[in-house]
PDB file of C-alpha atoms in Angstrom:
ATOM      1  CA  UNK A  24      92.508 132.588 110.565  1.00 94.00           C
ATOM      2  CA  UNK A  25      91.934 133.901 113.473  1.00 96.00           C
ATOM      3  CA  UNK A  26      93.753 133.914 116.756  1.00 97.00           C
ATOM      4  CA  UNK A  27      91.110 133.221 119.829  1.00 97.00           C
ATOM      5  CA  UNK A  28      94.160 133.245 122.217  1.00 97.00           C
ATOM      6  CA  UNK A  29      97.683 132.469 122.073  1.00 98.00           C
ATOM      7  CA  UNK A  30     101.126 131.825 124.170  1.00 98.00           C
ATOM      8  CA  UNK A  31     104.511 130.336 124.802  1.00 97.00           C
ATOM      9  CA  UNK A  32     105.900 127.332 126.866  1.00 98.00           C
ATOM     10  CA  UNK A  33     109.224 126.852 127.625  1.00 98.00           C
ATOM     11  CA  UNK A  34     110.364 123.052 126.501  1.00 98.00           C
ATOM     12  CA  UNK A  35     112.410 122.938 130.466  1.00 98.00           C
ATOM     13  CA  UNK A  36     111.113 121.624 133.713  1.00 98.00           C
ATOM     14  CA  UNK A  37     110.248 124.673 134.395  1.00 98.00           C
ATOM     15  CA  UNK A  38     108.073 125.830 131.348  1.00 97.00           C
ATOM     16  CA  UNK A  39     106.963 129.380 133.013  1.00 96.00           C
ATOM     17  CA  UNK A  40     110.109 130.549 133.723  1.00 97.00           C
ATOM     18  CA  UNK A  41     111.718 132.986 130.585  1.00 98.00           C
ATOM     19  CA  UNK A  42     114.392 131.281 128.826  1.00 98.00           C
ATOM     20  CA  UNK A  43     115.042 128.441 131.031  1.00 98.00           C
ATOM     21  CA  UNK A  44     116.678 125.080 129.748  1.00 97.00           C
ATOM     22  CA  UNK A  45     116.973 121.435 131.306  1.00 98.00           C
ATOM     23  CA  UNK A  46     118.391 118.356 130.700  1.00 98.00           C
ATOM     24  CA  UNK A  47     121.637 119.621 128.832  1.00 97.00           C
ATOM     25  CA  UNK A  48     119.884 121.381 126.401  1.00 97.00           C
ATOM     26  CA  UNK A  49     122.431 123.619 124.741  1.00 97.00           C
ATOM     27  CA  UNK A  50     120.036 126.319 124.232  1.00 98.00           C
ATOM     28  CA  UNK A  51     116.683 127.540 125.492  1.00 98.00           C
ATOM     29  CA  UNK A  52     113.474 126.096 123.312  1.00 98.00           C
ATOM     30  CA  UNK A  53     110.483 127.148 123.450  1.00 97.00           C
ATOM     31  CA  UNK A  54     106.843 126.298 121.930  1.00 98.00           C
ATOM     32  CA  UNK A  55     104.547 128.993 120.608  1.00 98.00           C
ATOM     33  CA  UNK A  56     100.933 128.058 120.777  1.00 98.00           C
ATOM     34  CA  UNK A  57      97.590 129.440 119.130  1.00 98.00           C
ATOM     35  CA  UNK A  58      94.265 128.642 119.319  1.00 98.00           C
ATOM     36  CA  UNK A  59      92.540 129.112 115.790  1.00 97.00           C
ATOM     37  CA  UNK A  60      89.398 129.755 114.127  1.00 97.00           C
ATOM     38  CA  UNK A  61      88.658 129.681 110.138  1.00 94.00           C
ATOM     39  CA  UNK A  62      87.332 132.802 109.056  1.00 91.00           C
ATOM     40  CA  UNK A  63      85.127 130.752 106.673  1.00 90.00           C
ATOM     41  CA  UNK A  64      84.201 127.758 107.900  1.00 87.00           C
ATOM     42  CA  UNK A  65      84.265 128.822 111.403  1.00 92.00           C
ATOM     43  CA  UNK A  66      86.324 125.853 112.380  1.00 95.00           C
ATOM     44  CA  UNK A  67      88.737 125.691 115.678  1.00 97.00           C
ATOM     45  CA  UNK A  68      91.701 123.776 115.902  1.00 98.00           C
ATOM     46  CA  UNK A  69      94.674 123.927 118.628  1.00 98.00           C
ATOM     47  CA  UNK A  70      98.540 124.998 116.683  1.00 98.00           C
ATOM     48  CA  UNK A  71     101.708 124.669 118.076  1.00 98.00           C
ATOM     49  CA  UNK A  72     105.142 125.134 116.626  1.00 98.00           C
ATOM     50  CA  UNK A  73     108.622 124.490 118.197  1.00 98.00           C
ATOM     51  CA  UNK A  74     112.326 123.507 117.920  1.00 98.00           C
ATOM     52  CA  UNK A  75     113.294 121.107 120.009  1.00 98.00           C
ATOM     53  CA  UNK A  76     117.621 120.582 121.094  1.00 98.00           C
ATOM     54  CA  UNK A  77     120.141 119.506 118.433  1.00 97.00           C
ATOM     55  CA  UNK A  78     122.441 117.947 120.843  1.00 97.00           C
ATOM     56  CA  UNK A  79     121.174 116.466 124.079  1.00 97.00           C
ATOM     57  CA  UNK A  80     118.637 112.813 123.353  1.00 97.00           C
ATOM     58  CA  UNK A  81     117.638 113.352 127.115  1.00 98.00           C
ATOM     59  CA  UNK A  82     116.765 117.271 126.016  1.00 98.00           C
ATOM     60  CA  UNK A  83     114.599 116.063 123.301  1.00 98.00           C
ATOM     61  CA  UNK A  84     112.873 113.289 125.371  1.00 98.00           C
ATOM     62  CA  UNK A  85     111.922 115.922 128.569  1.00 98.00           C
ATOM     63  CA  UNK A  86     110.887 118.646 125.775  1.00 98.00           C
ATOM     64  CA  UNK A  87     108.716 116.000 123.987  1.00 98.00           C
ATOM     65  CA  UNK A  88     106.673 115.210 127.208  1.00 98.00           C
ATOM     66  CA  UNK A  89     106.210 119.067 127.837  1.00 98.00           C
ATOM     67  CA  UNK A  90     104.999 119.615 124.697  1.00 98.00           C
ATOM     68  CA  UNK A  91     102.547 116.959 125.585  1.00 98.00           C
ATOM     69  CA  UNK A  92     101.629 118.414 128.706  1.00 97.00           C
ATOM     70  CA  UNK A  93     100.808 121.820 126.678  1.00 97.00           C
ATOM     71  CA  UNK A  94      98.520 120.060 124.003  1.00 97.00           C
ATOM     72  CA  UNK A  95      96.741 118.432 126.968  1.00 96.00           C
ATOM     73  CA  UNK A  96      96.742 121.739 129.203  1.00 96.00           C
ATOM     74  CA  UNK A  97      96.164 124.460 127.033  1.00 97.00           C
ATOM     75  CA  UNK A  98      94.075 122.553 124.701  1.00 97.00           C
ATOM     76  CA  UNK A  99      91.194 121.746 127.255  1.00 93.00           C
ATOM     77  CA  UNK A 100      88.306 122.337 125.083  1.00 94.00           C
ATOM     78  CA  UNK A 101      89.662 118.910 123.101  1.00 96.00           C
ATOM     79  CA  UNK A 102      90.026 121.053 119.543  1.00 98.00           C
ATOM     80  CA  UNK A 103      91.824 119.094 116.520  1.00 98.00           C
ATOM     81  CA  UNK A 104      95.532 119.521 116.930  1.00 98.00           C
ATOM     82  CA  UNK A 105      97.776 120.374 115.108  1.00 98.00           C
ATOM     83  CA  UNK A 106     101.599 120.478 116.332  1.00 98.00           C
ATOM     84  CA  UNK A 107     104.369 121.499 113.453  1.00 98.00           C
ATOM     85  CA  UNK A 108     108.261 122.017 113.671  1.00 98.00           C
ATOM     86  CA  UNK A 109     112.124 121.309 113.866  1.00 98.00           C
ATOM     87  CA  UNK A 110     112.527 118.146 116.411  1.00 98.00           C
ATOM     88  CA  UNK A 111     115.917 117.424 115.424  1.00 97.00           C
ATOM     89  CA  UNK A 112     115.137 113.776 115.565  1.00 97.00           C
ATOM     90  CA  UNK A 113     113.969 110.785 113.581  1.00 96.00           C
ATOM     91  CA  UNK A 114     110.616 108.969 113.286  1.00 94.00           C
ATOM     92  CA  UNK A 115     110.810 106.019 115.997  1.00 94.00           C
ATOM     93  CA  UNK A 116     113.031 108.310 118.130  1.00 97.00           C
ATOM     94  CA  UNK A 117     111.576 108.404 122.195  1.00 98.00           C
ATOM     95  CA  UNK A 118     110.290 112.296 121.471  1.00 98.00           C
ATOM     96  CA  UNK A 119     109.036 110.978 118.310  1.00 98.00           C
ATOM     97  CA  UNK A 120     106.975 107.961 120.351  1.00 98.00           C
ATOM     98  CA  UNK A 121     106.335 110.380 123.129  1.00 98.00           C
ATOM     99  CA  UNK A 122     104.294 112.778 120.767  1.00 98.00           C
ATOM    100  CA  UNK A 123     102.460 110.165 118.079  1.00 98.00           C
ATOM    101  CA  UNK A 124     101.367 108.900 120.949  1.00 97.00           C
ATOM    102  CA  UNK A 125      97.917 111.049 120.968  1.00 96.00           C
ATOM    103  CA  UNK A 126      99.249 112.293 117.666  1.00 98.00           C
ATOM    104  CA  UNK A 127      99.845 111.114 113.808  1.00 98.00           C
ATOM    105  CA  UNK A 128     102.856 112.108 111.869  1.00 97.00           C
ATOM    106  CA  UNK A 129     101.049 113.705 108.643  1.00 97.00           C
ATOM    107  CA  UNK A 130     103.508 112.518 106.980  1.00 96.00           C
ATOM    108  CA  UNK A 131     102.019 108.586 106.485  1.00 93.00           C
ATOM    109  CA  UNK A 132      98.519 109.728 105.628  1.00 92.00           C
ATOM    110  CA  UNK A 133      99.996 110.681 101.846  1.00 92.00           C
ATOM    111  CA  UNK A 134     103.144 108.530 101.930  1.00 93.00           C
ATOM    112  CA  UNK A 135     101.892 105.537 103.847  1.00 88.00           C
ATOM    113  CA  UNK A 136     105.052 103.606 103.146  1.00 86.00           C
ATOM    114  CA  UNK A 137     107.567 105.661 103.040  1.00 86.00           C
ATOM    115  CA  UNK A 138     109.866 107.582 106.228  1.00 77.00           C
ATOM    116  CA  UNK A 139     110.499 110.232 104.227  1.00 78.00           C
ATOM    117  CA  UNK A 140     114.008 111.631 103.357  1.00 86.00           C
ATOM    118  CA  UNK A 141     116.024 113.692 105.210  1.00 93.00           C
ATOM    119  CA  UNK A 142     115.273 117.397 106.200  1.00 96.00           C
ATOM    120  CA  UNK A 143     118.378 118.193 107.652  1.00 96.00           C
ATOM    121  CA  UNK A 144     121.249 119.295 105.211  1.00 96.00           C
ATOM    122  CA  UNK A 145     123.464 121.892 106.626  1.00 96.00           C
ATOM    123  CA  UNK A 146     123.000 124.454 103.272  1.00 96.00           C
ATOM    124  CA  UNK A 147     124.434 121.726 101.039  1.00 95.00           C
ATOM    125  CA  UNK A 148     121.231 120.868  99.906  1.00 95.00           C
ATOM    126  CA  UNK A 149     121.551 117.288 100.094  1.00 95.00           C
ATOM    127  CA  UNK A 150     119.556 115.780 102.636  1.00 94.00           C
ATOM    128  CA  UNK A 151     121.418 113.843 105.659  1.00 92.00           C
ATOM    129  CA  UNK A 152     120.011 112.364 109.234  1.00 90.00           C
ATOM    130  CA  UNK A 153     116.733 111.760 108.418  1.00 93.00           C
ATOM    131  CA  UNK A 154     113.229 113.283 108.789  1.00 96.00           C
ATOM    132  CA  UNK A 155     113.677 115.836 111.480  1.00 97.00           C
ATOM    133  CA  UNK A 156     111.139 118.218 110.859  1.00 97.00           C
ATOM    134  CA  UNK A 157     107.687 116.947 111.211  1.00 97.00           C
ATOM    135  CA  UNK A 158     103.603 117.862 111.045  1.00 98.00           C
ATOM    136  CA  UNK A 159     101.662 116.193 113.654  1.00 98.00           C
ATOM    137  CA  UNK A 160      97.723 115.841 114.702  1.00 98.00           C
ATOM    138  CA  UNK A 161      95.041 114.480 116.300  1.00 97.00           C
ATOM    139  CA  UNK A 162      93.414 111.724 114.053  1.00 96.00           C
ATOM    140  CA  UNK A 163      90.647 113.399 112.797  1.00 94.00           C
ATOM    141  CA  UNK A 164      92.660 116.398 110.809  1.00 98.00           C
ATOM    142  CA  UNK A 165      93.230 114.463 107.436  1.00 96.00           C
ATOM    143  CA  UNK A 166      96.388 115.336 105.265  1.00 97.00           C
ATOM    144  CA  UNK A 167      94.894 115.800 101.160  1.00 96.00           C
ATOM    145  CA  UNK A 168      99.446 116.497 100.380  1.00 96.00           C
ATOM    146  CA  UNK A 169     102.390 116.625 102.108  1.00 96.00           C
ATOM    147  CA  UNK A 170     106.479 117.302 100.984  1.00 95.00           C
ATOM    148  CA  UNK A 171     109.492 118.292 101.798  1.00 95.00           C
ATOM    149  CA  UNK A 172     110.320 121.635  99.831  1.00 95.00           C
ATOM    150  CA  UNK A 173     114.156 121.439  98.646  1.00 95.00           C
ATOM    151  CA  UNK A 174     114.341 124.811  96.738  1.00 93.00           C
ATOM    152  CA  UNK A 175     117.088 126.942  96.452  1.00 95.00           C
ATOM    153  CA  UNK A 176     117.193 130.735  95.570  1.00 95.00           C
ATOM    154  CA  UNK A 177     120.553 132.140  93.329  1.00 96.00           C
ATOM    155  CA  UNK A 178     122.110 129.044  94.867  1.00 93.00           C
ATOM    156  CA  UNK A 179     121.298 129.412  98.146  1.00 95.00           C
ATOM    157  CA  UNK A 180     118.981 127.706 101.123  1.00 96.00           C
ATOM    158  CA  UNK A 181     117.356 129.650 103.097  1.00 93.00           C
ATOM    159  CA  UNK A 182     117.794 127.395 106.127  1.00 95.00           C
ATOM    160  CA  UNK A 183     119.801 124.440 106.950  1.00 96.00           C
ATOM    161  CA  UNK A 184     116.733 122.252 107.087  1.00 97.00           C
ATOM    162  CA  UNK A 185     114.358 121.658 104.227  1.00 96.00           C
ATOM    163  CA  UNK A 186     111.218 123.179 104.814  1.00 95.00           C
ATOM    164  CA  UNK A 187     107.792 120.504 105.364  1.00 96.00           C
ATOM    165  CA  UNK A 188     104.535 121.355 104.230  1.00 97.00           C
ATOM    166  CA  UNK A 189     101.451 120.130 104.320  1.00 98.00           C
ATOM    167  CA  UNK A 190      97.662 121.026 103.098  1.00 97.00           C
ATOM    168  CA  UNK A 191      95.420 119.314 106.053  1.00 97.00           C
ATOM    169  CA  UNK A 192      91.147 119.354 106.589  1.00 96.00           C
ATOM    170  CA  UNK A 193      90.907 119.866 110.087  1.00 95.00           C
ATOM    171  CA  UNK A 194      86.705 119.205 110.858  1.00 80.00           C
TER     172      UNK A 194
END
């Protein structure tokens, strides 16, 4: 890939300002954007990635709608989207409805009847609170697969969340 242009938005209510929180988040979030192009098909598509609070509901909701306001913003040219990350909350959730709003959760193009088991496991490796971690776009990007990855290494995960992944045909 390559990068045309990139940035960051802070998920507050006041997304230029460095490290700034709202809402009773209990830390600063932020969203890292990209805009894309295929090196071999030449194809441009809009990426985003974030993690959204793991305590406040009302955190999640306000950092939801500015990570809709970014998509619409910075993503002016109308390129397939494609928005990815930890949103420490469930499928049906507000941020959830918020976001799969203009978006679809990748997730029910391969597993159309199915929510998908939990992401979130606190190292134990077995999975608790749902699907927190999702892979989102615009309706034309098309999912071909799409999983949760629950490896361990010697024992050992390498985050408290299982990873999501995805192979998508954005065009």
């Amino acid at each position: 890939l390559k990068i045309l242009e990139s940035g960051d938005r802070w998920l507050s209510e006041t997304p230029d300002v460095h490290a700034s929180k709202s809402w009773g988040s209990a830390y600063p979030r932020l969203a890292t954007w990209a805009r894309c192009r295929s090196r071999d098909s030449r194809t441009e598509f809009f990426f985003a990635c974030t993690h959204m609070d793991h305590v406040s509901a009302e955190a999640r909701s306000g950092q939801a709608r500015v990570l809709r306001d970014l998509v619409e913003q910075e993503n002016s040219d109308s390129l397939p989207v494609i928005l990815v990350g930890d949103f420490n909350d469930v499928p049906g959730s507000a941020p959830y409805k918020t976001l799969t709003s203009s978006l679809k959760d990748i997730w029910f193009d391969t597993h159309p009847h199915d929510a998908g088991e939990g992401t979130w496991h606190g190292f134990s490796g077995k999975a608790q609170k749902g699907r927190l971690d999702w892979i989102l776009a615009s309706p034309g990007v098309q999912a071909r697969e799409a999983g949760i990855l629950r490896n361990a290494y010697e024992g050992r995960y390498p985050s408290d969340h299982f990873p999501v992944k995805a192979v998508l045909e954005v065009g």
